[in-house]
Amino acid sequence: MLGTTLLSGCSEDAEAPGESLPSATSSTPTTEALPVVGPADFPVPPEARTQDAAGAEAFLRYWIDLLDRQRAVPAGQPLRDLGPDCGECQRIAKNYDDAAASGWRYVGGELTLNDVPAPVMEADTAYVSFGIRQEAIEAVDGAGAVIDSQPLAPNVFGGIDLTWSPSDQAWIVTSFGFG
Protein backbone atom coordinates (compact mmCIF):
# COMPACT_ATOMS: atom_id res chain seq x y z
CA MET A 1 0.00 0.00 0.00
CA LEU A 2 1.36 3.35 -0.91
CA GLY A 3 0.77 6.33 1.32
CA THR A 4 0.98 9.95 0.31
CA THR A 5 1.54 12.83 2.68
CA LEU A 6 1.07 16.45 1.67
CA LEU A 7 3.34 18.84 3.52
CA SER A 8 3.03 22.59 3.31
CA GLY A 9 4.82 25.42 5.00
CA CYS A 10 4.99 29.16 5.15
CA SER A 11 8.11 31.31 5.23
CA GLU A 12 6.27 34.59 5.90
CA ASP A 13 6.31 36.24 9.32
CA ALA A 14 7.29 33.65 11.93
CA GLU A 15 5.66 33.96 15.34
CA ALA A 16 7.75 35.11 18.24
CA PRO A 17 9.07 32.28 20.44
CA GLY A 18 6.92 33.23 23.41
CA GLU A 19 3.56 33.16 21.60
CA SER A 20 1.20 30.23 21.90
CA LEU A 21 1.33 27.77 19.01
CA PRO A 22 -1.11 24.97 18.25
CA SER A 23 0.08 21.59 19.48
CA ALA A 24 1.89 19.43 16.98
CA THR A 25 0.17 16.34 15.63
CA SER A 26 1.92 13.26 14.43
CA SER A 27 2.86 13.36 10.78
CA THR A 28 3.44 9.61 10.74
CA PRO A 29 0.97 8.10 8.28
CA THR A 30 -1.25 5.41 9.72
CA THR A 31 -1.65 2.12 7.96
CA GLU A 32 -5.02 0.46 7.94
CA ALA A 33 -4.95 -3.19 8.87
CA LEU A 34 -5.14 -5.51 5.90
CA PRO A 35 -8.39 -7.46 5.66
CA VAL A 36 -7.91 -11.13 6.60
CA VAL A 37 -7.52 -13.27 3.49
CA GLY A 38 -7.27 -17.05 3.75
CA PRO A 39 -8.21 -19.20 6.75
CA ALA A 40 -8.44 -17.19 9.99
CA ASP A 41 -5.85 -19.45 11.63
CA PHE A 42 -3.57 -19.50 8.55
CA PRO A 43 -4.01 -16.15 6.78
CA VAL A 44 -2.04 -14.95 3.79
CA PRO A 45 1.03 -13.29 5.37
CA PRO A 46 1.83 -9.60 4.79
CA GLU A 47 4.88 -10.37 2.65
CA ALA A 48 2.60 -12.23 0.20
CA ARG A 49 0.26 -9.23 -0.02
CA THR A 50 2.39 -6.82 -2.00
CA GLN A 51 1.69 -6.13 -5.66
CA ASP A 52 5.19 -6.89 -6.88
CA ALA A 53 7.40 -9.83 -7.86
CA ALA A 54 8.46 -10.49 -4.25
CA GLY A 55 4.81 -10.56 -3.15
CA ALA A 56 3.85 -12.93 -5.98
CA GLU A 57 6.67 -15.34 -5.07
CA ALA A 58 5.76 -15.15 -1.38
CA PHE A 59 2.14 -15.90 -2.30
CA LEU A 60 3.24 -18.98 -4.27
CA ARG A 61 5.15 -20.22 -1.22
CA TYR A 62 2.10 -19.59 0.98
CA TRP A 63 -0.16 -21.37 -1.55
CA ILE A 64 2.04 -24.50 -1.50
CA ASP A 65 1.99 -24.48 2.33
CA LEU A 66 -1.81 -24.03 2.22
CA LEU A 67 -2.19 -27.02 -0.13
CA ASP A 68 -0.20 -29.18 2.31
CA ARG A 69 -2.20 -27.88 5.27
CA GLN A 70 -5.60 -28.40 3.67
CA ARG A 71 -4.68 -31.88 2.39
CA ALA A 72 -3.95 -32.90 6.00
CA VAL A 73 -7.35 -31.62 7.22
CA PRO A 74 -8.77 -32.37 4.43
CA ALA A 75 -10.90 -29.33 3.52
CA GLY A 76 -11.16 -27.42 0.25
CA GLN A 77 -12.90 -24.14 1.06
CA PRO A 78 -9.74 -22.03 1.52
CA LEU A 79 -8.59 -23.11 -1.95
CA ARG A 80 -11.95 -22.07 -3.41
CA ASP A 81 -11.74 -18.72 -1.64
CA LEU A 82 -8.27 -17.91 -3.02
CA GLY A 83 -8.88 -19.41 -6.47
CA PRO A 84 -12.57 -18.81 -7.26
CA ASP A 85 -12.02 -18.88 -11.05
CA CYS A 86 -9.18 -21.43 -11.09
CA GLY A 87 -10.39 -24.77 -12.47
CA GLU A 88 -7.55 -26.84 -10.99
CA CYS A 89 -7.96 -25.12 -7.61
CA GLN A 90 -11.65 -26.05 -7.64
CA ARG A 91 -10.82 -29.66 -8.60
CA ILE A 92 -8.28 -30.03 -5.76
CA ALA A 93 -10.74 -28.44 -3.30
CA LYS A 94 -13.45 -30.90 -4.37
CA ASN A 95 -11.04 -33.84 -3.93
CA TYR A 96 -10.24 -32.67 -0.39
CA ASP A 97 -13.93 -32.22 0.45
CA ASP A 98 -14.90 -35.58 -1.09
CA ALA A 99 -12.15 -37.30 0.92
CA ALA A 100 -13.44 -35.72 4.14
CA ALA A 101 -17.06 -36.66 3.35
CA SER A 102 -16.01 -40.27 2.69
CA GLY A 103 -13.94 -40.51 5.88
CA TRP A 104 -10.73 -40.78 3.88
CA ARG A 105 -7.43 -39.12 4.59
CA TYR A 106 -4.23 -38.50 2.70
CA VAL A 107 -0.90 -39.95 3.79
CA GLY A 108 2.21 -38.24 2.43
CA GLY A 109 2.14 -35.99 -0.59
CA GLU A 110 4.07 -33.09 0.96
CA LEU A 111 5.11 -30.46 -1.55
CA THR A 112 8.53 -28.78 -1.66
CA LEU A 113 9.49 -26.05 -4.11
CA ASN A 114 12.80 -26.87 -5.81
CA ASP A 115 13.18 -23.83 -8.01
CA VAL A 116 11.30 -20.55 -8.43
CA PRO A 117 12.55 -18.23 -11.18
CA ALA A 118 11.61 -14.56 -10.97
CA PRO A 119 7.88 -14.00 -11.59
CA VAL A 120 6.84 -12.35 -14.84
CA MET A 121 4.82 -9.25 -13.98
CA GLU A 122 2.27 -7.63 -16.32
CA ALA A 123 0.06 -4.89 -14.84
CA ASP A 124 -2.18 -6.62 -12.26
CA THR A 125 -1.04 -10.14 -13.18
CA ALA A 126 1.89 -12.31 -12.12
CA TYR A 127 3.02 -15.50 -13.84
CA VAL A 128 5.22 -17.72 -11.69
CA SER A 129 6.79 -20.94 -12.91
CA PHE A 130 8.37 -23.41 -10.51
CA GLY A 131 9.91 -26.83 -10.04
CA ILE A 132 8.29 -28.87 -7.28
CA ARG A 133 8.79 -32.17 -5.49
CA GLN A 134 5.76 -34.16 -4.36
CA GLU A 135 6.35 -36.99 -1.94
CA ALA A 136 4.56 -40.28 -2.58
CA ILE A 137 0.91 -40.01 -1.56
CA GLU A 138 -1.87 -42.41 -0.64
CA ALA A 139 -5.58 -41.86 -0.16
CA VAL A 140 -6.60 -44.12 2.73
CA ASP A 141 -10.14 -45.00 3.80
CA GLY A 142 -11.42 -45.06 7.38
CA ALA A 143 -10.31 -48.68 7.81
CA GLY A 144 -6.78 -47.90 6.64
CA ALA A 145 -7.09 -49.49 3.19
CA VAL A 146 -5.26 -47.69 0.39
CA ILE A 147 -7.81 -46.40 -2.13
CA ASP A 148 -5.41 -44.62 -4.48
CA SER A 149 -1.72 -43.78 -4.60
CA GLN A 150 0.86 -41.86 -6.59
CA PRO A 151 4.63 -42.34 -6.49
CA LEU A 152 7.23 -39.74 -5.58
CA ALA A 153 7.58 -36.99 -8.19
CA PRO A 154 11.05 -35.56 -7.45
CA ASN A 155 11.03 -32.53 -9.75
CA VAL A 156 8.13 -31.60 -11.97
CA PHE A 157 7.38 -28.33 -13.69
CA GLY A 158 4.49 -26.19 -12.55
CA GLY A 159 3.02 -22.75 -12.82
CA ILE A 160 0.63 -20.39 -11.10
CA ASP A 161 -1.07 -17.33 -12.55
CA LEU A 162 -2.13 -14.64 -10.10
CA THR A 163 -4.30 -11.55 -10.41
CA TRP A 164 -4.12 -8.70 -7.94
CA SER A 165 -7.37 -8.00 -6.05
CA PRO A 166 -7.45 -4.34 -4.99
CA SER A 167 -10.41 -4.94 -2.66
CA ASP A 168 -8.64 -7.79 -0.80
CA GLN A 169 -5.18 -6.28 -1.23
CA ALA A 170 -4.03 -9.78 -2.11
CA TRP A 171 -3.25 -12.10 -4.99
CA ILE A 172 -5.99 -14.41 -6.31
CA VAL A 173 -5.13 -17.63 -8.16
CA THR A 174 -6.48 -17.76 -11.71
CA SER A 175 -4.57 -20.83 -12.89
CA PHE A 176 -2.44 -23.46 -11.16
CA GLY A 177 -0.94 -26.80 -12.00
CA PHE A 178 2.08 -29.06 -11.96
CA GLY A 179 2.91 -32.48 -13.25
mmCIF file of C-alpha atoms in Angstrom:
data_model
loop_
_atom_site.group_PDB
_atom_site.id
_atom_site.type_symbol
_atom_site.label_atom_id
_atom_site.label_comp_id
_atom_site.label_asym_id
_atom_site.label_seq_id
_atom_site.Cartn_x
_atom_site.Cartn_y
_atom_site.Cartn_z
ATOM 1 C CA MET A 1 0.000 0.000 0.000
ATOM 2 C CA LEU A 2 1.357 3.354 -0.911
ATOM 3 C CA GLY A 3 0.766 6.330 1.317
ATOM 4 C CA THR A 4 0.981 9.952 0.305
ATOM 5 C CA THR A 5 1.539 12.826 2.681
ATOM 6 C CA LEU A 6 1.073 16.446 1.667
ATOM 7 C CA LEU A 7 3.336 18.837 3.520
ATOM 8 C CA SER A 8 3.033 22.588 3.308
ATOM 9 C CA GLY A 9 4.823 25.422 5.005
ATOM 10 C CA CYS A 10 4.994 29.165 5.153
ATOM 11 C CA SER A 11 8.105 31.310 5.228
ATOM 12 C CA GLU A 12 6.267 34.590 5.904
ATOM 13 C CA ASP A 13 6.312 36.235 9.324
ATOM 14 C CA ALA A 14 7.288 33.649 11.932
ATOM 15 C CA GLU A 15 5.664 33.961 15.335
ATOM 16 C CA ALA A 16 7.751 35.108 18.241
ATOM 17 C CA PRO A 17 9.068 32.277 20.436
ATOM 18 C CA GLY A 18 6.917 33.231 23.415
ATOM 19 C CA GLU A 19 3.565 33.158 21.602
ATOM 20 C CA SER A 20 1.200 30.230 21.897
ATOM 21 C CA LEU A 21 1.333 27.770 19.011
ATOM 22 C CA PRO A 22 -1.106 24.971 18.255
ATOM 23 C CA SER A 23 0.082 21.588 19.484
ATOM 24 C CA ALA A 24 1.892 19.432 16.984
ATOM 25 C CA THR A 25 0.174 16.343 15.631
ATOM 26 C CA SER A 26 1.923 13.259 14.435
ATOM 27 C CA SER A 27 2.864 13.358 10.782
ATOM 28 C CA THR A 28 3.436 9.613 10.745
ATOM 29 C CA PRO A 29 0.970 8.104 8.278
ATOM 30 C CA THR A 30 -1.252 5.411 9.722
ATOM 31 C CA THR A 31 -1.646 2.116 7.956
ATOM 32 C CA GLU A 32 -5.021 0.460 7.936
ATOM 33 C CA ALA A 33 -4.945 -3.189 8.870
ATOM 34 C CA LEU A 34 -5.141 -5.510 5.895
ATOM 35 C CA PRO A 35 -8.388 -7.461 5.663
ATOM 36 C CA VAL A 36 -7.907 -11.126 6.598
ATOM 37 C CA VAL A 37 -7.519 -13.272 3.490
ATOM 38 C CA GLY A 38 -7.275 -17.051 3.750
ATOM 39 C CA PRO A 39 -8.206 -19.197 6.753
ATOM 40 C CA ALA A 40 -8.439 -17.193 9.991
ATOM 41 C CA ASP A 41 -5.850 -19.454 11.633
ATOM 42 C CA PHE A 42 -3.573 -19.498 8.555
ATOM 43 C CA PRO A 43 -4.015 -16.151 6.779
ATOM 44 C CA VAL A 44 -2.043 -14.951 3.786
ATOM 45 C CA PRO A 45 1.032 -13.293 5.367
ATOM 46 C CA PRO A 46 1.826 -9.602 4.795
ATOM 47 C CA GLU A 47 4.884 -10.366 2.647
ATOM 48 C CA ALA A 48 2.597 -12.226 0.200
ATOM 49 C CA ARG A 49 0.263 -9.227 -0.022
ATOM 50 C CA THR A 50 2.386 -6.816 -1.997
ATOM 51 C CA GLN A 51 1.694 -6.130 -5.658
ATOM 52 C CA ASP A 52 5.194 -6.887 -6.885
ATOM 53 C CA ALA A 53 7.398 -9.834 -7.857
ATOM 54 C CA ALA A 54 8.455 -10.494 -4.255
ATOM 55 C CA GLY A 55 4.807 -10.560 -3.149
ATOM 56 C CA ALA A 56 3.853 -12.933 -5.980
ATOM 57 C CA GLU A 57 6.666 -15.336 -5.075
ATOM 58 C CA ALA A 58 5.764 -15.154 -1.381
ATOM 59 C CA PHE A 59 2.137 -15.901 -2.298
ATOM 60 C CA LEU A 60 3.236 -18.981 -4.274
ATOM 61 C CA ARG A 61 5.151 -20.223 -1.223
ATOM 62 C CA TYR A 62 2.101 -19.585 0.983
ATOM 63 C CA TRP A 63 -0.160 -21.369 -1.550
ATOM 64 C CA ILE A 64 2.041 -24.501 -1.501
ATOM 65 C CA ASP A 65 1.987 -24.482 2.326
ATOM 66 C CA LEU A 66 -1.808 -24.028 2.216
ATOM 67 C CA LEU A 67 -2.186 -27.019 -0.130
ATOM 68 C CA ASP A 68 -0.200 -29.178 2.314
ATOM 69 C CA ARG A 69 -2.197 -27.876 5.273
ATOM 70 C CA GLN A 70 -5.600 -28.399 3.667
ATOM 71 C CA ARG A 71 -4.683 -31.880 2.392
ATOM 72 C CA ALA A 72 -3.950 -32.896 5.995
ATOM 73 C CA VAL A 73 -7.354 -31.620 7.218
ATOM 74 C CA PRO A 74 -8.772 -32.367 4.434
ATOM 75 C CA ALA A 75 -10.896 -29.333 3.523
ATOM 76 C CA GLY A 76 -11.160 -27.423 0.255
ATOM 77 C CA GLN A 77 -12.900 -24.141 1.065
ATOM 78 C CA PRO A 78 -9.736 -22.030 1.524
ATOM 79 C CA LEU A 79 -8.592 -23.109 -1.954
ATOM 80 C CA ARG A 80 -11.951 -22.068 -3.409
ATOM 81 C CA ASP A 81 -11.735 -18.724 -1.636
ATOM 82 C CA LEU A 82 -8.271 -17.914 -3.016
ATOM 83 C CA GLY A 83 -8.885 -19.412 -6.475
ATOM 84 C CA PRO A 84 -12.569 -18.815 -7.261
ATOM 85 C CA ASP A 85 -12.015 -18.879 -11.049
ATOM 86 C CA CYS A 86 -9.182 -21.430 -11.092
ATOM 87 C CA GLY A 87 -10.389 -24.771 -12.471
ATOM 88 C CA GLU A 88 -7.550 -26.842 -10.993
ATOM 89 C CA CYS A 89 -7.960 -25.123 -7.614
ATOM 90 C CA GLN A 90 -11.649 -26.050 -7.639
ATOM 91 C CA ARG A 91 -10.816 -29.664 -8.596
ATOM 92 C CA ILE A 92 -8.285 -30.026 -5.764
ATOM 93 C CA ALA A 93 -10.735 -28.436 -3.301
ATOM 94 C CA LYS A 94 -13.449 -30.901 -4.375
ATOM 95 C CA ASN A 95 -11.043 -33.836 -3.932
ATOM 96 C CA TYR A 96 -10.244 -32.675 -0.389
ATOM 97 C CA ASP A 97 -13.932 -32.219 0.448
ATOM 98 C CA ASP A 98 -14.895 -35.578 -1.095
ATOM 99 C CA ALA A 99 -12.153 -37.297 0.923
ATOM 100 C CA ALA A 100 -13.437 -35.719 4.143
ATOM 101 C CA ALA A 101 -17.061 -36.656 3.347
ATOM 102 C CA SER A 102 -16.006 -40.268 2.694
ATOM 103 C CA GLY A 103 -13.938 -40.513 5.875
ATOM 104 C CA TRP A 104 -10.730 -40.783 3.880
ATOM 105 C CA ARG A 105 -7.428 -39.119 4.591
ATOM 106 C CA TYR A 106 -4.229 -38.497 2.700
ATOM 107 C CA VAL A 107 -0.897 -39.946 3.792
ATOM 108 C CA GLY A 108 2.209 -38.242 2.431
ATOM 109 C CA GLY A 109 2.143 -35.990 -0.587
ATOM 110 C CA GLU A 110 4.074 -33.095 0.961
ATOM 111 C CA LEU A 111 5.111 -30.464 -1.553
ATOM 112 C CA THR A 112 8.527 -28.775 -1.658
ATOM 113 C CA LEU A 113 9.487 -26.046 -4.109
ATOM 114 C CA ASN A 114 12.798 -26.871 -5.812
ATOM 115 C CA ASP A 115 13.182 -23.828 -8.012
ATOM 116 C CA VAL A 116 11.298 -20.553 -8.433
ATOM 117 C CA PRO A 117 12.551 -18.231 -11.180
ATOM 118 C CA ALA A 118 11.609 -14.558 -10.969
ATOM 119 C CA PRO A 119 7.884 -14.005 -11.594
ATOM 120 C CA VAL A 120 6.836 -12.351 -14.837
ATOM 121 C CA MET A 121 4.822 -9.249 -13.978
ATOM 122 C CA GLU A 122 2.274 -7.629 -16.323
ATOM 123 C CA ALA A 123 0.060 -4.889 -14.840
ATOM 124 C CA ASP A 124 -2.182 -6.622 -12.258
ATOM 125 C CA THR A 125 -1.036 -10.145 -13.182
ATOM 126 C CA ALA A 126 1.892 -12.308 -12.120
ATOM 127 C CA TYR A 127 3.019 -15.504 -13.838
ATOM 128 C CA VAL A 128 5.217 -17.720 -11.691
ATOM 129 C CA SER A 129 6.795 -20.943 -12.905
ATOM 130 C CA PHE A 130 8.367 -23.407 -10.508
ATOM 131 C CA GLY A 131 9.914 -26.827 -10.040
ATOM 132 C CA ILE A 132 8.290 -28.866 -7.284
ATOM 133 C CA ARG A 133 8.788 -32.169 -5.491
ATOM 134 C CA GLN A 134 5.760 -34.155 -4.358
ATOM 135 C CA GLU A 135 6.348 -36.992 -1.939
ATOM 136 C CA ALA A 136 4.555 -40.280 -2.580
ATOM 137 C CA ILE A 137 0.909 -40.010 -1.558
ATOM 138 C CA GLU A 138 -1.867 -42.410 -0.643
ATOM 139 C CA ALA A 139 -5.578 -41.864 -0.162
ATOM 140 C CA VAL A 140 -6.596 -44.119 2.728
ATOM 141 C CA ASP A 141 -10.142 -44.997 3.797
ATOM 142 C CA GLY A 142 -11.421 -45.061 7.382
ATOM 143 C CA ALA A 143 -10.309 -48.683 7.813
ATOM 144 C CA GLY A 144 -6.779 -47.899 6.637
ATOM 145 C CA ALA A 145 -7.091 -49.485 3.190
ATOM 146 C CA VAL A 146 -5.261 -47.693 0.388
ATOM 147 C CA ILE A 147 -7.811 -46.401 -2.133
ATOM 148 C CA ASP A 148 -5.410 -44.620 -4.484
ATOM 149 C CA SER A 149 -1.717 -43.781 -4.600
ATOM 150 C CA GLN A 150 0.859 -41.860 -6.594
ATOM 151 C CA PRO A 151 4.631 -42.340 -6.490
ATOM 152 C CA LEU A 152 7.229 -39.738 -5.583
ATOM 153 C CA ALA A 153 7.577 -36.990 -8.190
ATOM 154 C CA PRO A 154 11.051 -35.562 -7.447
ATOM 155 C CA ASN A 155 11.027 -32.525 -9.749
ATOM 156 C CA VAL A 156 8.127 -31.605 -11.972
ATOM 157 C CA PHE A 157 7.382 -28.330 -13.692
ATOM 158 C CA GLY A 158 4.494 -26.187 -12.546
ATOM 159 C CA GLY A 159 3.025 -22.749 -12.816
ATOM 160 C CA ILE A 160 0.626 -20.393 -11.104
ATOM 161 C CA ASP A 161 -1.073 -17.327 -12.549
ATOM 162 C CA LEU A 162 -2.125 -14.642 -10.098
ATOM 163 C CA THR A 163 -4.302 -11.553 -10.415
ATOM 164 C CA TRP A 164 -4.121 -8.697 -7.938
ATOM 165 C CA SER A 165 -7.367 -8.002 -6.051
ATOM 166 C CA PRO A 166 -7.453 -4.340 -4.988
ATOM 167 C CA SER A 167 -10.413 -4.944 -2.656
ATOM 168 C CA ASP A 168 -8.645 -7.790 -0.805
ATOM 169 C CA GLN A 169 -5.177 -6.276 -1.228
ATOM 170 C CA ALA A 170 -4.034 -9.785 -2.110
ATOM 171 C CA TRP A 171 -3.247 -12.102 -4.992
ATOM 172 C CA ILE A 172 -5.993 -14.408 -6.311
ATOM 173 C CA VAL A 173 -5.125 -17.633 -8.158
ATOM 174 C CA THR A 174 -6.481 -17.759 -11.713
ATOM 175 C CA SER A 175 -4.571 -20.834 -12.890
ATOM 176 C CA PHE A 176 -2.444 -23.458 -11.157
ATOM 177 C CA GLY A 177 -0.942 -26.802 -12.001
ATOM 178 C CA PHE A 178 2.081 -29.063 -11.963
ATOM 179 C CA GLY A 179 2.912 -32.483 -13.255
#
